[in-house]
mmCIF file of C-alpha atoms in Angstrom:
data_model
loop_
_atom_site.group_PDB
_atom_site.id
_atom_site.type_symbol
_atom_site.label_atom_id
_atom_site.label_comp_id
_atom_site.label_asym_id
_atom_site.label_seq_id
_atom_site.Cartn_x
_atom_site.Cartn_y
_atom_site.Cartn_z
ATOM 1 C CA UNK D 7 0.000 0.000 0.000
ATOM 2 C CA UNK D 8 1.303 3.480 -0.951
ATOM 3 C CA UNK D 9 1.868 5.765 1.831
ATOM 4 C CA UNK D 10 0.144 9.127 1.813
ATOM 5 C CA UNK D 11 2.864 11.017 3.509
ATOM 6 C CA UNK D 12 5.143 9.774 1.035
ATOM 7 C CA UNK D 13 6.923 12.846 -1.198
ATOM 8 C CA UNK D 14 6.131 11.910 -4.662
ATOM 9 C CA UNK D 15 3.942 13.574 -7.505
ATOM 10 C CA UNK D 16 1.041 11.532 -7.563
ATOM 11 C CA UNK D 17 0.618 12.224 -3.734
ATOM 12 C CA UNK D 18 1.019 16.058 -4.342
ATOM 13 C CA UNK D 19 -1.478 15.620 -7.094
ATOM 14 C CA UNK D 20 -3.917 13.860 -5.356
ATOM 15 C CA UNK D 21 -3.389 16.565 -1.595
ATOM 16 C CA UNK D 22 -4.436 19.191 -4.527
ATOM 17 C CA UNK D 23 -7.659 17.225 -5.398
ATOM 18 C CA UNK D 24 -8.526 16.453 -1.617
ATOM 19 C CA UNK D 25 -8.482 13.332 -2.165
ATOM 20 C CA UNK D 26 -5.446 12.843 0.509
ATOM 21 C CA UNK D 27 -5.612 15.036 3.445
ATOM 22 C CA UNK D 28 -2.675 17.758 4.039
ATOM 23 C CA UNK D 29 0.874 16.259 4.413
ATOM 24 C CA UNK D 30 1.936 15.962 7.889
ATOM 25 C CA UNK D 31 4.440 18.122 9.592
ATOM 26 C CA UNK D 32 8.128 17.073 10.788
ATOM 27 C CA UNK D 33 9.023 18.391 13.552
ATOM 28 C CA UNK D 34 11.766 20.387 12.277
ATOM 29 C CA UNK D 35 9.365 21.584 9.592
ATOM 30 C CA UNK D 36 7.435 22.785 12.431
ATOM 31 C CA UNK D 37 9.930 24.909 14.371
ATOM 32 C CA UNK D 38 10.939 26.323 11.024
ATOM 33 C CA UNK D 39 7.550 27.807 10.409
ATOM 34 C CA UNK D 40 7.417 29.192 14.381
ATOM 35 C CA UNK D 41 10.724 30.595 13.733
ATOM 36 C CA UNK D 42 9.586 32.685 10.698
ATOM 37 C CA UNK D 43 6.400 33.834 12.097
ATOM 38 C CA UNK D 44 8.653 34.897 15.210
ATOM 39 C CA UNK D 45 11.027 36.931 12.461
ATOM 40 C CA UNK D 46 7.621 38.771 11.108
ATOM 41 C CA UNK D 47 6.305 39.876 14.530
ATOM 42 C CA UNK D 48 10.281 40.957 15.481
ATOM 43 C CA UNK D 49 10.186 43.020 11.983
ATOM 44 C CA UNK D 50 6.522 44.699 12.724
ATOM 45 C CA UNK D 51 7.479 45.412 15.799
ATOM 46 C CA UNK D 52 10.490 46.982 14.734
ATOM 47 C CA UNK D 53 8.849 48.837 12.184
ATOM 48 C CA UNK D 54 5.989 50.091 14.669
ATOM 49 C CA UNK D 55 9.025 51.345 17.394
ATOM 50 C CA UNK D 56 10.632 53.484 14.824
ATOM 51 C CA UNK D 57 7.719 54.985 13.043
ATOM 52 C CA UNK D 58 6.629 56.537 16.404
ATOM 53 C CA UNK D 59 10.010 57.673 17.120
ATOM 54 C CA UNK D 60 11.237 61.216 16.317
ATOM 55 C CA UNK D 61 14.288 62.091 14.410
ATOM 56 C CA UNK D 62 16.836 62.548 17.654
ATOM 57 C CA UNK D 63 15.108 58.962 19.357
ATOM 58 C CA UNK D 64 15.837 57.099 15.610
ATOM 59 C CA UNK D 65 19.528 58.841 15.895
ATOM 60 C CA UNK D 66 19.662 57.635 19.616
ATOM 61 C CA UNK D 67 18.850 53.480 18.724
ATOM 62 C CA UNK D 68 20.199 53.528 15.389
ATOM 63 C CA UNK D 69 22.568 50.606 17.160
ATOM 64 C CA UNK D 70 19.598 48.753 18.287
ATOM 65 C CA UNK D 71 18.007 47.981 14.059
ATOM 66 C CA UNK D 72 19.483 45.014 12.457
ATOM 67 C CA UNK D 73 21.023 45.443 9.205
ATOM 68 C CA UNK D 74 17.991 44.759 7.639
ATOM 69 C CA UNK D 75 16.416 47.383 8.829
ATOM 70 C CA UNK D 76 18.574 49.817 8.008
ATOM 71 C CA UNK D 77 17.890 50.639 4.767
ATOM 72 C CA UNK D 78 13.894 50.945 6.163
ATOM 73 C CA UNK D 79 14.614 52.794 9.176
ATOM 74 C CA UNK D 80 16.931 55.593 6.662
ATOM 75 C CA UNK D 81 14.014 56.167 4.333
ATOM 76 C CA UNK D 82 12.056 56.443 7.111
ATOM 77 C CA UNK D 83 14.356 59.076 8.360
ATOM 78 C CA UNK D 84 14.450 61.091 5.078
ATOM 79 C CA UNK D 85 10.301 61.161 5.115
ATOM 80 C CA UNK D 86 10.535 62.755 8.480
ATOM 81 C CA UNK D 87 12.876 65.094 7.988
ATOM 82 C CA UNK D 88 10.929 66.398 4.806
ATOM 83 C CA UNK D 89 8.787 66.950 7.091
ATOM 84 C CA UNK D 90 10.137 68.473 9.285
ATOM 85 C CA UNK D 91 11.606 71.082 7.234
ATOM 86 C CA UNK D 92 8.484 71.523 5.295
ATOM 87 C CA UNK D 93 7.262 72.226 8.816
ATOM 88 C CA UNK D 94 9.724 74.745 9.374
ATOM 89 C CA UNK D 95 9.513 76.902 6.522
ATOM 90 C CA UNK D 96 5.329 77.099 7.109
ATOM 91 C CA UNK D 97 6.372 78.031 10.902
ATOM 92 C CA UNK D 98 9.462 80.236 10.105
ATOM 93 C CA UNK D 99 7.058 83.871 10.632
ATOM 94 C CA UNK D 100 5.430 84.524 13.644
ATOM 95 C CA UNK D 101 5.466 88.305 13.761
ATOM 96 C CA UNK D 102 4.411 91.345 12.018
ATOM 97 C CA UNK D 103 7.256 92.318 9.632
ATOM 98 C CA UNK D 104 8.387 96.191 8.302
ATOM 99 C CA UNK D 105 8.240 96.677 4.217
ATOM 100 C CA UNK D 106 8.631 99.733 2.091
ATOM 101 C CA UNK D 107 7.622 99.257 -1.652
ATOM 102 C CA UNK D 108 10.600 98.021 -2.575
ATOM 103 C CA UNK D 109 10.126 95.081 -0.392
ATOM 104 C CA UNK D 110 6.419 94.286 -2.318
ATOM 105 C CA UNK D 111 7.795 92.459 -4.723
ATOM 106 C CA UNK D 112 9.782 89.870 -2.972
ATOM 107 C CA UNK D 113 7.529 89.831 -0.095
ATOM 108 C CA UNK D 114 4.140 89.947 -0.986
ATOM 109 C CA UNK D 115 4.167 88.699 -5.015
ATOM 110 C CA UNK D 116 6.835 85.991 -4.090
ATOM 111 C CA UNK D 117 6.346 84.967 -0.905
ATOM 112 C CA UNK D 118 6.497 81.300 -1.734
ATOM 113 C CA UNK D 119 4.059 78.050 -2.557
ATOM 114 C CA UNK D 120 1.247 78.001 -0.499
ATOM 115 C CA UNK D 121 2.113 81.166 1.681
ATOM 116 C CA UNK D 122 -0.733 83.606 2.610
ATOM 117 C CA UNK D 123 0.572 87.198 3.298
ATOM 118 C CA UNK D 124 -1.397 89.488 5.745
ATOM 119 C CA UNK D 125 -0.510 93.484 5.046
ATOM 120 C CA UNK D 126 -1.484 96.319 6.813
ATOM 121 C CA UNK D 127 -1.073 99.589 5.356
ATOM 122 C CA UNK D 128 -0.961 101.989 8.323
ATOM 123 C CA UNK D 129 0.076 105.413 9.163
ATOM 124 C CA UNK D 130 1.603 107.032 12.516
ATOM 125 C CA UNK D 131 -0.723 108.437 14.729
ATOM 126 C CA UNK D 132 -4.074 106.916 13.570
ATOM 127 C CA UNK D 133 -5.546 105.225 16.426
ATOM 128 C CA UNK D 134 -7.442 102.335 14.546
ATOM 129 C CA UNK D 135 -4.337 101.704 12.855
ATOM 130 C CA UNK D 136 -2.126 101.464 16.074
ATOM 131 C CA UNK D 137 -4.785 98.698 17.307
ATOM 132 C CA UNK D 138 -4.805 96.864 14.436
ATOM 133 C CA UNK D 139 -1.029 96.721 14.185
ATOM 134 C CA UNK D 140 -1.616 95.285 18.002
ATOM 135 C CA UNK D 141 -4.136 92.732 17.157
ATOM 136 C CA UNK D 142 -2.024 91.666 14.552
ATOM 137 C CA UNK D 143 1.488 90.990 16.518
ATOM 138 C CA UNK D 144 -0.782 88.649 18.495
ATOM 139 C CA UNK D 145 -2.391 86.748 15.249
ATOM 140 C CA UNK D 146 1.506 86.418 13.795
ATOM 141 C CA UNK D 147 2.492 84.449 17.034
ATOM 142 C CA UNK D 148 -1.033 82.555 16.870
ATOM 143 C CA UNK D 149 -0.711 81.531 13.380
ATOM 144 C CA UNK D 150 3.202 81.648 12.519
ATOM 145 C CA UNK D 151 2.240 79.683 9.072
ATOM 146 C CA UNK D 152 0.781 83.321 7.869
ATOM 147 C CA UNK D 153 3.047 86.205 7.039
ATOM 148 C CA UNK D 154 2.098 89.509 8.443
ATOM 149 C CA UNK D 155 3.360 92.408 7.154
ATOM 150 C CA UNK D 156 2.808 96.047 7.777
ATOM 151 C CA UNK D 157 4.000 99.653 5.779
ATOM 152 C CA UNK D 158 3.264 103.080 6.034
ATOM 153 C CA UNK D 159 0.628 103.549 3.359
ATOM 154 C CA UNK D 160 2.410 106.519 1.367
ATOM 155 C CA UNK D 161 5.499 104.154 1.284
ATOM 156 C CA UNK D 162 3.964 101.106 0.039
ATOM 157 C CA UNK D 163 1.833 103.387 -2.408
ATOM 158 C CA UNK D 164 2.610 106.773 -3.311
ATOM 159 C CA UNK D 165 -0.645 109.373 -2.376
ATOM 160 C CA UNK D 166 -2.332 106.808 -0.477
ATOM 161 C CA UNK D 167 -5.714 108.607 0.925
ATOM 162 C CA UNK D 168 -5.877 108.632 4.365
ATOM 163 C CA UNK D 169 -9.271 108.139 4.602
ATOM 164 C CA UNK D 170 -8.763 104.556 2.891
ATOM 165 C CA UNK D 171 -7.210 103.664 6.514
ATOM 166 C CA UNK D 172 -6.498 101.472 7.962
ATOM 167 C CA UNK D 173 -6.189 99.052 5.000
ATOM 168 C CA UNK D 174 -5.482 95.198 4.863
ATOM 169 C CA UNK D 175 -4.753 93.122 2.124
ATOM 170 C CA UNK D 176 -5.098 89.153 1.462
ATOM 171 C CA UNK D 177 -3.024 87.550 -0.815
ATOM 172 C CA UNK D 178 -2.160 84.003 -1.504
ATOM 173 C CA UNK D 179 0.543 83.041 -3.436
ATOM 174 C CA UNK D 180 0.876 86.478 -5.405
ATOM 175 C CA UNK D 181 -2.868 86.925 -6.053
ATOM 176 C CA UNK D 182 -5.057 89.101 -3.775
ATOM 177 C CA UNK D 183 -8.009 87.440 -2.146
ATOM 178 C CA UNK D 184 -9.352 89.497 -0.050
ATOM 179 C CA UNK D 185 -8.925 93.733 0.849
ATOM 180 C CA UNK D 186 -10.655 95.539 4.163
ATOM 181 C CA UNK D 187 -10.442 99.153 3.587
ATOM 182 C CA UNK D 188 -11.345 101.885 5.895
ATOM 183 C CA UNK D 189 -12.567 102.377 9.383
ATOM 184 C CA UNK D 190 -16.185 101.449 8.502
ATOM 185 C CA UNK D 191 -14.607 97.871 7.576
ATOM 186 C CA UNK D 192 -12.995 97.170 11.129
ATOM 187 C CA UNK D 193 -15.907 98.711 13.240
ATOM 188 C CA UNK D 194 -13.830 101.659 14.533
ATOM 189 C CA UNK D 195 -11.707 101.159 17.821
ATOM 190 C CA UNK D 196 -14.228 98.643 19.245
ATOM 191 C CA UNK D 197 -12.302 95.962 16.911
ATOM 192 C CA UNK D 198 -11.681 92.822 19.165
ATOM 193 C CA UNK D 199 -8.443 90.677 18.483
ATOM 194 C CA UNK D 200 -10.699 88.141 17.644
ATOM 195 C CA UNK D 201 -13.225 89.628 15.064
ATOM 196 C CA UNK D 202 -10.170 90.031 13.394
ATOM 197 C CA UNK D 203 -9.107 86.915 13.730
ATOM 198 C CA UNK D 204 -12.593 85.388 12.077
ATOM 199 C CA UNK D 205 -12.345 88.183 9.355
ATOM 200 C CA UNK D 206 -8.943 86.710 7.862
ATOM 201 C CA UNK D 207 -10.241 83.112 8.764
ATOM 202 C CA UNK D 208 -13.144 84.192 6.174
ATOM 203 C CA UNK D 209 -10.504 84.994 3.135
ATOM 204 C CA UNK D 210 -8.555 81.316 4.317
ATOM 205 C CA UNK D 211 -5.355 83.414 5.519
ATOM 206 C CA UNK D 212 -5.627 81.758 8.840
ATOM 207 C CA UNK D 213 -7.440 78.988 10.382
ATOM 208 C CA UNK D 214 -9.153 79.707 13.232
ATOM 209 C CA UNK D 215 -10.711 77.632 15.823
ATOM 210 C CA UNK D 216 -13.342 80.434 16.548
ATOM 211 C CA UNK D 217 -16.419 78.455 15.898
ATOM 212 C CA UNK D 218 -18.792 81.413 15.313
ATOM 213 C CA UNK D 219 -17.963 84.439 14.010
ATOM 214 C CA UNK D 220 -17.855 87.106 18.063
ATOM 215 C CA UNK D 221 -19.092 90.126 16.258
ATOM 216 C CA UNK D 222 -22.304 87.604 16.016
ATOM 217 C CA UNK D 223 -22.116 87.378 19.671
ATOM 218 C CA UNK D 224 -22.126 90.679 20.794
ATOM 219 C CA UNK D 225 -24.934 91.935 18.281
ATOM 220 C CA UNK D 226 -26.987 89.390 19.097
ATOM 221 C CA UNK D 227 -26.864 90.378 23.219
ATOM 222 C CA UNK D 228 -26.660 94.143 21.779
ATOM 223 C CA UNK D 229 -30.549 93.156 20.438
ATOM 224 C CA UNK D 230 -31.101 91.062 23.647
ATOM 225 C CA UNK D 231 -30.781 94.164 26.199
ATOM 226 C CA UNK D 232 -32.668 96.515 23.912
ATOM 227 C CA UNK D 233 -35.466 94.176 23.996
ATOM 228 C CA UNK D 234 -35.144 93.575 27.234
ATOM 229 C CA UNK D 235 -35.928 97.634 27.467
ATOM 230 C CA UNK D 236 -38.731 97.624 25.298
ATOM 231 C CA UNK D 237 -42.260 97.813 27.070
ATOM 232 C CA UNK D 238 -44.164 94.879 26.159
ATOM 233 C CA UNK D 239 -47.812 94.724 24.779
ATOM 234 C CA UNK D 240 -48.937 93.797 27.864
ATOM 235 C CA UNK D 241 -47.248 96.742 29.713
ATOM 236 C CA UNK D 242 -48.475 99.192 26.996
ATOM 237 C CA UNK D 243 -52.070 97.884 27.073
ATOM 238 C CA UNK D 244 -51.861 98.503 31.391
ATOM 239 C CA UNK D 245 -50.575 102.206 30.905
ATOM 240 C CA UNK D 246 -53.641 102.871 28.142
ATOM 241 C CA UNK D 247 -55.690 101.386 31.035
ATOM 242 C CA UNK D 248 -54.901 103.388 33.521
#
């Protein structure tokens, strides 16, 4: 009688078709297969350590990777430290920067990819513009991605009319996309920090995590305590009364 754990073709032939049932296992066979499941999990786990490390951790147990994880672990390293200096250079602002228009071009039309400029055109002594120019040194450190810029109005653009002030203007990437011009714009010197804030949000210059827009907020109670002042029909129809 033929023996169904024997290695020849016909018995491979018929394990295909079912007809035999699965060749057993030696035990050598056996510890072979644990070892190279045990090689896998040591390789994930590997893989999982290193991908949650940052750059100065992968430099600190570069001795711990085998050598075949070397060449995984250093691509690895060049991924994060494109991002990391792509980081940087989106984070490289953080405060409200001097121009004169001789600094427009390079500042403002070629700021870089993906770059949203903020600029204020100011002048000395206008209140409005002073507060502004305060609001927006605290945006620059909020949102260092954006580049805020600021320049005397009649520098930036010769015969600038004062009465156009203060004026800011939106660009990304060269183009304009948004301009506020005048007091009327801001509100006059009851401007908050923060309706500011949601105004550039609204062009995409900054991304705010304001989740309503706070002028909203204080019209809305504005309405409240007037109506809150306002007789009611029932008071009205006492007074006739009497």
């Amino acid at each position: 009688m033929q023996d169904p754990n024997a290695d020849t073709e016909w018995n491979d032939i018929l394990r295909k078709k079912g007809v035999l049932p699965p060749k057993e296992k030696t035990q050598d066979e056996v510890e072979e297969e644990a070892l190279e499941k045990q090689i896998v999990l040591e390789q994930s786990s590997v893989v999982k350590t290193y991908e949650s490390m940052t750059l100065d951790e992968m430099d600190e147990n570069e001795d711990d990777f085998s050598e075949e994880d070397e060449a995984a672990v250093e691509m690895y390293r060049q991924k994060r430290l494109a991002e990391w200096k792509a980081t940087q250079i989106k984070n490289c602002f953080g405060e409200v920067v001097e121009i004169s228009g001789q600094d427009y071009i390079k500042e403002v039309n070629k700021a870089g990819e993906g770059i949203w400029v903020v600029l204020h055109l100011y002048k000395q002594g206008v209140p409005l513009c002073t507060l502004i120019n305060q609001h927006l040194s605290e945006l620059a450190r909020k949102f260092p991605q954006t580049k805020f810029l600021k320049s005397i109005s009649t520098t930036c653009i010769p015969n600038y009319p004062d009465r156009n002030l203060p004026t800011i203007f939106v660009y990304h990437e060269g183009e304009m996309k948004a301009q506020y011009i005048g007091p009327l714009v801001f509100g006059g010197m009851n401007l908050k920090v923060e309706e500011l804030e949601w105004r550039l949000s609204e062009s995409g210059a900054v991304k705010t995590d304001l989740e309503e827009n706070p002028k909203k907020q204080i019209e809305d109670k504005l309405m409240s305590s007037i109506r809150s002042t306002l007789p009611t029909r029932k008071d009205s129809d006492s007074e006739e009364e009497n």
